[in-house]
Amino acid sequence: MPNTTTRLRSVDSYRATVSALVGDLPIEHLPVPDCLGLVLAEDVTAPIALPPFDNSAMDGYAVRSVDVVGASEENPVKLPVPEDIPAGRTDVVPLLPGTAHRIMTGAPLPPGADSIVQVELTDSGVEQVRVFAAVPIGTHLRRTGEDVREGATVLTAGTVLGPPQLGFLAALGIPRLPVRRRPRVLILSTGTELVEPGKPLAHGQIYESNSVHIAAAVQEIGGVAHVLRSVPDDTDALYETLEPHLKEHDLLITTGGVSAGAYEVVKDALTGEGVEFVRVAVQPGGPQGFGTYRGLPVLTLPGNPVSAALSFELFVRPALLAALGNPQIDRRRQRATASSSMKSPAGRRQYRRGYYDAGTVQAVPVGGPGSHLLAAFAQSNCLIEIPEDVTEVPEGGEVDLVMLIP
């Protein structure tokens, strides 16, 4: 049998191929509350200052500091209170010398005032107040632009928008943001043997899980997933299922039907239609396909559940994150020691499911290398990466981990 290893695509080169195929997503302007998890496509500048006006940082009394010099509990200063200034009042009148305005937190500072006496240092008077302590100029004031200057760049392109960023931009009065559109991903699993969960299984059938995993993974990074339930191993059925949805999506992901068997429906249907089928030097997940079908970018993943999940993790996830403009497309990596020995085929980069124990800094293999061992994947918090030129990792040997958790 001829050696086909030299014809395998490397993991890194195929990852670059997938990223180029997916490309960048278009920019759209969305309401701020709808931008959670998305990435700014352009810098944002402040349309106003924050605070937009001088205001009080405390409930108390706006005063001129010279009017309360020497105030103490033994010798309080008495001041008339001609005005109340609640938060939100817009017709604030100037403070006259020798008077105080009762003021609430966040309310605008009246012209002429230079300090706030907090209410705890007074008798809380309404028409006249007794002040029991002197305050220096600037006490308990929030100055205009103290947080942000008008016109300043406040967030740069590439910023991932979480709750703090969205709340901040709302405080600036910004209603919409330029972001990369969420990727609209069409997901299709193939296989006559597949049955939708909840329905009874006949002998020889299995429950379809790939679309659930892939859809969840798409949604986790901010995409929109549209699942087409499994189609049988029939090319006409595949064409018919896909046709109504091609123009509505940015990417088609299929699982199954790409190997060298007799009933490889995806390969049969899309060969010669703009999709190229290759083998990648990775285990599990060697059979892959990429290209376009009627203008829609297509990625075809293997059908074995772990192979499909790993293929998404290695190739599709970083491409979609890059398309969203996310500056961090790679999982966190960790160095550890192997708790037991592991073997790997020469010329292929193997990814074993594993559990990283931070206490012992050990990587514990979970299950074997088989591409059908779903329970092992569900119990793992990392992938143990074994390079192409390593065929055996001894117990206690150092390994690189791809962390599946933050």
Coordinates of C-alpha atoms in Angstrom, one line a residue:
M1 CA 0.0 0.0 0.0
P2 CA 1.5 3.4 -0.9
N3 CA 2.4 5.8 1.9
T4 CA -0.2 8.6 1.8
T5 CA 1.3 10.6 4.7
T6 CA 3.1 13.0 2.4
R7 CA -0.2 13.9 0.8
L8 CA -1.8 15.0 4.0
R9 CA -2.5 18.6 4.7
S10 CA -0.9 19.9 7.9
V11 CA -3.1 21.1 10.7
D12 CA -1.7 24.6 10.5
S13 CA -2.0 24.9 6.7
Y14 CA -5.6 23.6 6.7
R15 CA -6.5 26.0 9.5
A16 CA -5.3 28.9 7.3
T17 CA -7.3 27.5 4.4
V18 CA -10.5 27.5 6.4
S19 CA -9.9 31.0 7.8
A20 CA -9.4 32.4 4.2
L21 CA -12.6 30.6 3.1
V22 CA -14.7 32.1 5.8
G23 CA -13.2 35.6 5.5
D24 CA -14.5 38.7 7.3
L25 CA -18.1 39.3 8.1
P26 CA -19.8 42.6 7.0
I27 CA -20.1 45.5 9.4
E28 CA -23.6 46.4 10.6
H29 CA -24.9 49.0 13.1
L30 CA -26.8 47.3 15.9
P31 CA -28.6 48.7 19.0
V32 CA -26.2 48.7 22.0
P33 CA -28.2 46.1 23.9
D34 CA -28.0 43.7 21.0
C35 CA -24.2 43.8 20.8
L36 CA -23.3 41.5 23.8
G37 CA -20.4 39.3 22.9
L38 CA -19.8 41.0 19.5
V39 CA -16.6 42.9 18.5
L40 CA -16.4 46.6 17.7
A41 CA -15.5 47.1 14.0
E42 CA -14.5 50.7 14.4
D43 CA -13.2 53.0 17.1
V44 CA -15.8 54.8 19.2
T45 CA -15.4 58.4 20.4
A46 CA -17.3 60.1 23.2
P47 CA -20.1 62.4 21.9
I48 CA -20.3 64.0 25.4
A49 CA -18.1 64.3 28.5
L50 CA -18.6 62.1 31.5
P51 CA -19.8 63.4 33.8
P52 CA -21.5 65.9 31.4
F53 CA -21.8 68.5 34.1
D54 CA -20.3 69.3 37.6
N55 CA -22.4 67.3 40.1
S56 CA -22.6 66.2 43.7
A57 CA -21.1 62.9 44.8
M58 CA -23.1 63.0 48.0
D59 CA -26.5 63.8 49.5
G60 CA -25.9 67.0 51.4
Y61 CA -25.6 70.8 50.9
A62 CA -23.9 72.8 48.1
V63 CA -21.9 75.6 49.8
R64 CA -19.1 78.0 49.3
S65 CA -16.2 76.6 51.3
V66 CA -15.4 80.1 52.7
D67 CA -18.9 80.2 54.3
V68 CA -18.3 77.1 56.5
V69 CA -14.7 77.9 57.6
G70 CA -14.4 77.1 61.3
A71 CA -17.6 75.1 61.5
S72 CA -17.6 72.4 64.3
E73 CA -20.0 70.6 66.5
E74 CA -19.4 73.1 69.3
N75 CA -19.7 76.1 66.9
P76 CA -21.9 75.1 63.9
V77 CA -22.4 77.5 61.0
K78 CA -26.0 78.3 60.3
L79 CA -27.0 78.9 56.6
P80 CA -30.4 79.5 55.0
V81 CA -31.5 77.0 52.5
P82 CA -33.4 78.7 49.7
E83 CA -33.3 75.9 47.1
D84 CA -33.6 72.1 46.8
I85 CA -31.7 70.4 43.9
P86 CA -32.9 66.9 43.3
A87 CA -31.1 64.7 40.6
G88 CA -32.6 65.6 37.3
R89 CA -33.4 69.3 38.0
T90 CA -32.4 71.4 35.0
D91 CA -33.2 74.9 36.1
V92 CA -30.5 75.2 38.7
V93 CA -30.1 78.7 40.1
P94 CA -26.8 80.2 41.3
L95 CA -25.8 79.9 45.0
L96 CA -25.7 83.2 46.7
P97 CA -22.9 83.9 49.3
G98 CA -23.9 82.9 52.8
T99 CA -26.5 80.4 51.7
A100 CA -26.7 76.6 51.1
H101 CA -28.7 74.6 48.6
R102 CA -29.9 71.1 49.7
I103 CA -28.6 68.8 47.0
M104 CA -28.9 65.1 46.1
T105 CA -26.3 62.7 44.7
G106 CA -25.9 63.2 41.0
A107 CA -27.7 66.6 41.0
P108 CA -26.0 69.5 39.1
L109 CA -23.8 71.8 41.1
P110 CA -25.2 75.3 41.3
P111 CA -23.0 78.1 39.9
G112 CA -21.1 79.7 42.8
A113 CA -20.8 76.5 44.9
D114 CA -17.4 74.9 45.2
S115 CA -18.0 72.1 47.8
I116 CA -20.5 69.7 49.2
V117 CA -21.1 69.2 52.9
Q118 CA -22.4 65.7 53.3
V119 CA -25.7 65.4 55.1
E120 CA -24.2 63.5 58.0
L121 CA -22.2 66.6 58.9
T122 CA -25.3 68.7 59.3
D123 CA -28.6 68.7 61.2
S124 CA -30.5 68.0 57.8
G125 CA -32.3 71.3 58.0
V126 CA -34.8 72.2 55.2
E127 CA -35.2 75.9 55.6
Q128 CA -32.0 76.5 57.6
V129 CA -29.1 74.1 58.1
R130 CA -26.5 73.8 60.8
V131 CA -23.1 72.7 59.5
F132 CA -20.9 70.9 62.0
A133 CA -17.6 70.7 59.9
A134 CA -15.6 72.8 57.5
V135 CA -15.0 71.4 54.0
P136 CA -12.1 72.3 51.6
I137 CA -12.8 73.4 48.1
G138 CA -13.8 70.5 45.8
T139 CA -15.1 68.2 48.5
H140 CA -17.5 65.5 47.2
L141 CA -17.7 67.0 43.7
R142 CA -17.7 65.2 40.3
R143 CA -16.2 67.4 37.7
T144 CA -17.2 67.6 34.1
G145 CA -15.1 65.3 32.0
E146 CA -13.5 63.7 35.0
D147 CA -14.2 60.2 33.7
V148 CA -14.2 60.9 29.9
R149 CA -13.5 64.0 27.8
E150 CA -15.8 64.8 24.9
G151 CA -14.2 63.6 21.6
A152 CA -11.9 61.2 23.3
T153 CA -11.5 57.7 21.8
V154 CA -13.1 55.5 24.5
L155 CA -13.1 52.0 22.9
T156 CA -11.0 50.8 19.9
A157 CA -11.9 48.4 17.1
G158 CA -11.4 44.8 18.2
T159 CA -12.9 45.4 21.6
V160 CA -15.1 42.5 22.7
L161 CA -18.3 44.0 24.0
G162 CA -19.3 42.7 27.5
P163 CA -21.7 44.2 30.0
P164 CA -19.2 46.8 31.3
Q165 CA -18.5 48.1 27.8
L166 CA -22.2 48.2 26.8
G167 CA -23.2 50.0 30.0
F168 CA -20.4 52.5 29.5
L169 CA -21.4 53.3 25.9
A170 CA -25.1 53.6 26.9
A171 CA -24.0 56.2 29.6
L172 CA -22.4 58.1 26.7
G173 CA -25.8 58.2 25.0
I174 CA -24.6 56.0 22.0
P175 CA -27.6 54.2 20.6
R176 CA -26.0 51.9 18.0
L177 CA -22.6 50.4 17.4
P178 CA -20.6 49.3 14.4
V179 CA -19.9 45.5 14.8
R180 CA -19.2 42.5 12.6
R181 CA -22.4 40.7 11.9
R182 CA -23.1 37.5 13.7
P183 CA -22.2 34.6 11.4
R184 CA -25.3 32.8 10.2
V185 CA -24.3 29.2 10.0
L186 CA -26.3 26.4 8.3
I187 CA -25.7 23.0 9.9
L188 CA -26.5 19.7 8.2
S189 CA -25.7 16.2 9.5
T190 CA -26.0 13.3 7.1
G191 CA -26.5 9.6 7.6
T192 CA -29.4 7.2 7.1
E193 CA -28.6 5.7 10.5
L194 CA -29.3 8.9 12.4
V195 CA -32.4 9.4 14.4
E196 CA -33.6 12.6 16.1
P197 CA -33.4 12.4 19.9
G198 CA -36.7 11.5 21.5
K199 CA -37.7 9.1 18.8
P200 CA -37.4 5.3 19.2
L201 CA -34.2 3.6 17.9
A202 CA -34.3 0.6 15.7
H203 CA -31.4 -1.8 15.7
G204 CA -28.5 -0.3 13.7
Q205 CA -29.6 3.3 14.3
I206 CA -28.0 6.0 16.5
Y207 CA -29.2 9.3 17.9
E208 CA -28.0 12.3 15.9
S209 CA -25.8 14.6 18.1
N210 CA -23.4 16.4 15.8
S211 CA -25.8 19.2 14.9
V212 CA -26.5 19.8 18.6
H213 CA -22.8 20.1 19.5
I214 CA -21.9 22.2 16.4
A215 CA -24.9 24.5 16.9
A216 CA -24.1 25.1 20.5
A217 CA -20.5 25.8 19.6
V218 CA -21.5 28.4 17.0
Q219 CA -23.9 30.1 19.5
E220 CA -21.2 30.1 22.2
I221 CA -19.0 32.4 20.2
G222 CA -21.8 34.7 19.1
G223 CA -23.0 33.1 15.9
V224 CA -26.5 32.2 14.8
A225 CA -27.1 28.5 14.1
H226 CA -29.8 27.1 11.8
V227 CA -30.0 23.3 12.0
L228 CA -31.3 21.1 9.3
R229 CA -32.0 17.7 10.7
S230 CA -30.1 14.7 9.3
V231 CA -30.7 13.7 5.7
P232 CA -30.3 10.1 4.4
D233 CA -27.4 9.0 2.3
D234 CA -29.0 10.3 -0.9
T235 CA -27.6 13.1 -3.1
D236 CA -31.0 14.3 -4.4
A237 CA -32.3 14.5 -0.8
L238 CA -29.2 16.6 0.2
Y239 CA -29.7 19.0 -2.7
E240 CA -33.4 19.3 -2.0
T241 CA -32.8 20.0 1.7
L242 CA -30.1 22.6 1.1
E243 CA -31.7 24.6 -1.8
P244 CA -34.1 26.8 0.2
H245 CA -31.5 28.0 2.6
L246 CA -28.4 28.8 0.6
K247 CA -28.8 32.6 0.2
E248 CA -29.7 33.1 3.9
H249 CA -26.4 32.0 5.4
D250 CA -22.7 32.9 5.6
L251 CA -21.4 29.3 6.0
L252 CA -22.6 25.7 5.6
I253 CA -21.2 23.1 7.9
T254 CA -21.9 19.4 7.1
T255 CA -21.0 16.4 9.2
G256 CA -20.6 12.9 7.8
G257 CA -20.3 11.6 4.3
V258 CA -16.7 12.6 3.6
S259 CA -14.6 9.5 4.0
A260 CA -13.7 6.8 1.6
G261 CA -16.7 4.5 2.0
A262 CA -19.4 3.5 -0.5
Y263 CA -22.2 5.8 0.9
E264 CA -20.4 9.2 1.3
V265 CA -23.3 11.4 0.3
V266 CA -21.6 14.8 0.9
K267 CA -18.6 13.9 -1.1
D268 CA -20.7 12.4 -3.9
A269 CA -23.0 15.5 -4.0
L270 CA -20.4 18.2 -3.7
T271 CA -17.5 16.8 -5.7
G272 CA -17.3 18.9 -8.9
E273 CA -19.6 21.5 -7.4
G274 CA -16.8 23.7 -5.9
V275 CA -15.9 21.7 -2.9
E276 CA -12.5 20.0 -2.5
F277 CA -12.0 16.9 -0.3
V278 CA -8.7 16.4 1.5
R279 CA -7.1 14.6 4.4
V280 CA -5.5 16.5 7.2
A281 CA -2.6 15.1 9.4
V282 CA -4.7 15.1 12.5
Q283 CA -6.2 12.4 14.7
P284 CA -9.1 12.2 15.0
G285 CA -10.7 14.1 12.2
G286 CA -8.6 13.4 9.1
P287 CA -11.2 13.6 6.3
Q288 CA -12.2 17.2 5.6
G289 CA -13.7 19.3 2.8
F290 CA -13.8 23.0 1.9
G291 CA -15.0 25.2 -0.9
T292 CA -18.1 26.9 -2.1
Y293 CA -21.5 25.5 -3.2
R294 CA -23.5 28.0 -5.3
G295 CA -21.7 30.9 -3.7
L296 CA -22.0 29.7 -0.1
P297 CA -18.7 28.8 1.7
V298 CA -18.8 25.1 2.8
L299 CA -16.9 23.2 5.4
T300 CA -17.5 19.4 5.5
L301 CA -16.6 17.7 8.7
P302 CA -16.3 14.0 9.5
G303 CA -19.3 12.2 10.9
N304 CA -17.8 10.5 14.0
P305 CA -19.0 12.7 16.9
V306 CA -15.5 13.4 18.4
S307 CA -14.0 14.0 15.0
A308 CA -16.7 16.5 14.1
A309 CA -16.3 18.3 17.5
L310 CA -12.5 18.4 17.3
S311 CA -12.7 19.6 13.7
F312 CA -14.9 22.5 14.7
E313 CA -12.6 23.3 17.6
L314 CA -9.4 23.3 15.5
F315 CA -10.5 24.8 12.2
V316 CA -14.0 26.4 12.3
R317 CA -14.0 28.1 15.7
P318 CA -10.9 30.2 15.1
A319 CA -12.1 31.1 11.6
L320 CA -15.5 32.3 12.9
L321 CA -13.9 34.3 15.7
A322 CA -11.5 35.9 13.2
A323 CA -14.5 36.7 10.9
L324 CA -16.1 38.5 13.9
G325 CA -13.0 40.6 14.4
N326 CA -12.2 38.9 17.7
P327 CA -8.6 39.6 18.6
Q328 CA -8.3 36.4 20.6
I329 CA -9.1 33.4 18.4
D330 CA -7.1 30.7 20.1
R331 CA -7.9 28.8 23.3
R332 CA -5.7 29.3 26.3
R333 CA -2.8 26.9 26.4
Q334 CA -1.2 25.2 29.4
R335 CA 1.9 23.2 29.9
A336 CA 1.6 20.1 32.1
T337 CA 3.0 16.6 32.8
A338 CA 1.3 13.5 31.6
S339 CA -0.1 11.3 34.3
S340 CA 0.3 8.2 32.1
S341 CA 2.0 7.2 28.9
M342 CA 0.2 7.8 25.5
K343 CA 1.0 6.6 22.0
S344 CA 0.3 8.6 18.8
P345 CA 0.6 7.7 15.1
A346 CA 3.7 9.1 13.3
G347 CA 3.1 12.0 11.0
R348 CA -0.2 13.0 12.6
R349 CA -1.0 15.6 15.3
Q350 CA -3.1 13.8 17.9
Y351 CA -5.5 15.4 20.3
R352 CA -6.4 13.3 23.3
R353 CA -9.3 14.2 25.6
G354 CA -7.9 15.1 29.0
Y355 CA -8.5 16.5 32.4
Y356 CA -6.1 19.2 33.7
D357 CA -5.5 19.0 37.5
A358 CA -4.2 22.5 38.5
G359 CA -3.2 21.2 41.9
T360 CA -0.7 18.6 40.5
V361 CA -0.2 20.4 37.2
Q362 CA -0.9 17.0 35.5
A363 CA -2.8 16.1 32.4
V364 CA -4.9 13.0 32.9
P365 CA -6.0 11.3 29.7
V366 CA -9.8 10.7 29.7
G367 CA -10.8 7.6 27.6
G368 CA -8.8 6.4 24.6
P369 CA -8.1 8.1 21.2
G370 CA -11.2 6.6 19.5
S371 CA -13.3 9.1 17.6
H372 CA -16.6 7.7 19.0
L373 CA -15.8 8.2 22.7
L374 CA -18.2 11.0 23.4
A375 CA -18.3 10.5 27.2
A376 CA -14.6 11.2 27.4
F377 CA -15.1 14.5 25.6
A378 CA -17.9 15.5 28.0
Q379 CA -15.8 14.8 31.0
S380 CA -12.7 16.7 29.7
N381 CA -11.6 20.2 30.4
C382 CA -8.7 20.2 27.9
L383 CA -7.2 18.6 24.8
I384 CA -3.8 17.0 25.1
E385 CA -1.8 17.9 22.0
I386 CA 0.8 15.4 20.8
P387 CA 2.9 16.7 17.9
E388 CA 3.3 15.0 14.5
D389 CA 6.9 13.9 15.3
V390 CA 6.1 12.3 18.6
T391 CA 4.9 8.7 18.7
E392 CA 4.9 8.2 22.5
V393 CA 4.6 10.4 25.5
P394 CA 6.1 8.7 28.6
E395 CA 4.4 9.0 32.0
G396 CA 5.7 12.2 33.5
G397 CA 6.5 13.7 30.1
E398 CA 5.7 17.3 29.3
V399 CA 2.7 18.0 27.1
D400 CA 0.9 21.0 25.7
L401 CA -2.8 21.4 26.5
V402 CA -5.5 23.3 24.7
M403 CA -7.8 24.4 27.5
L404 CA -11.5 24.0 26.9
I405 CA -12.5 26.2 29.8
P406 CA -11.4 29.8 30.6

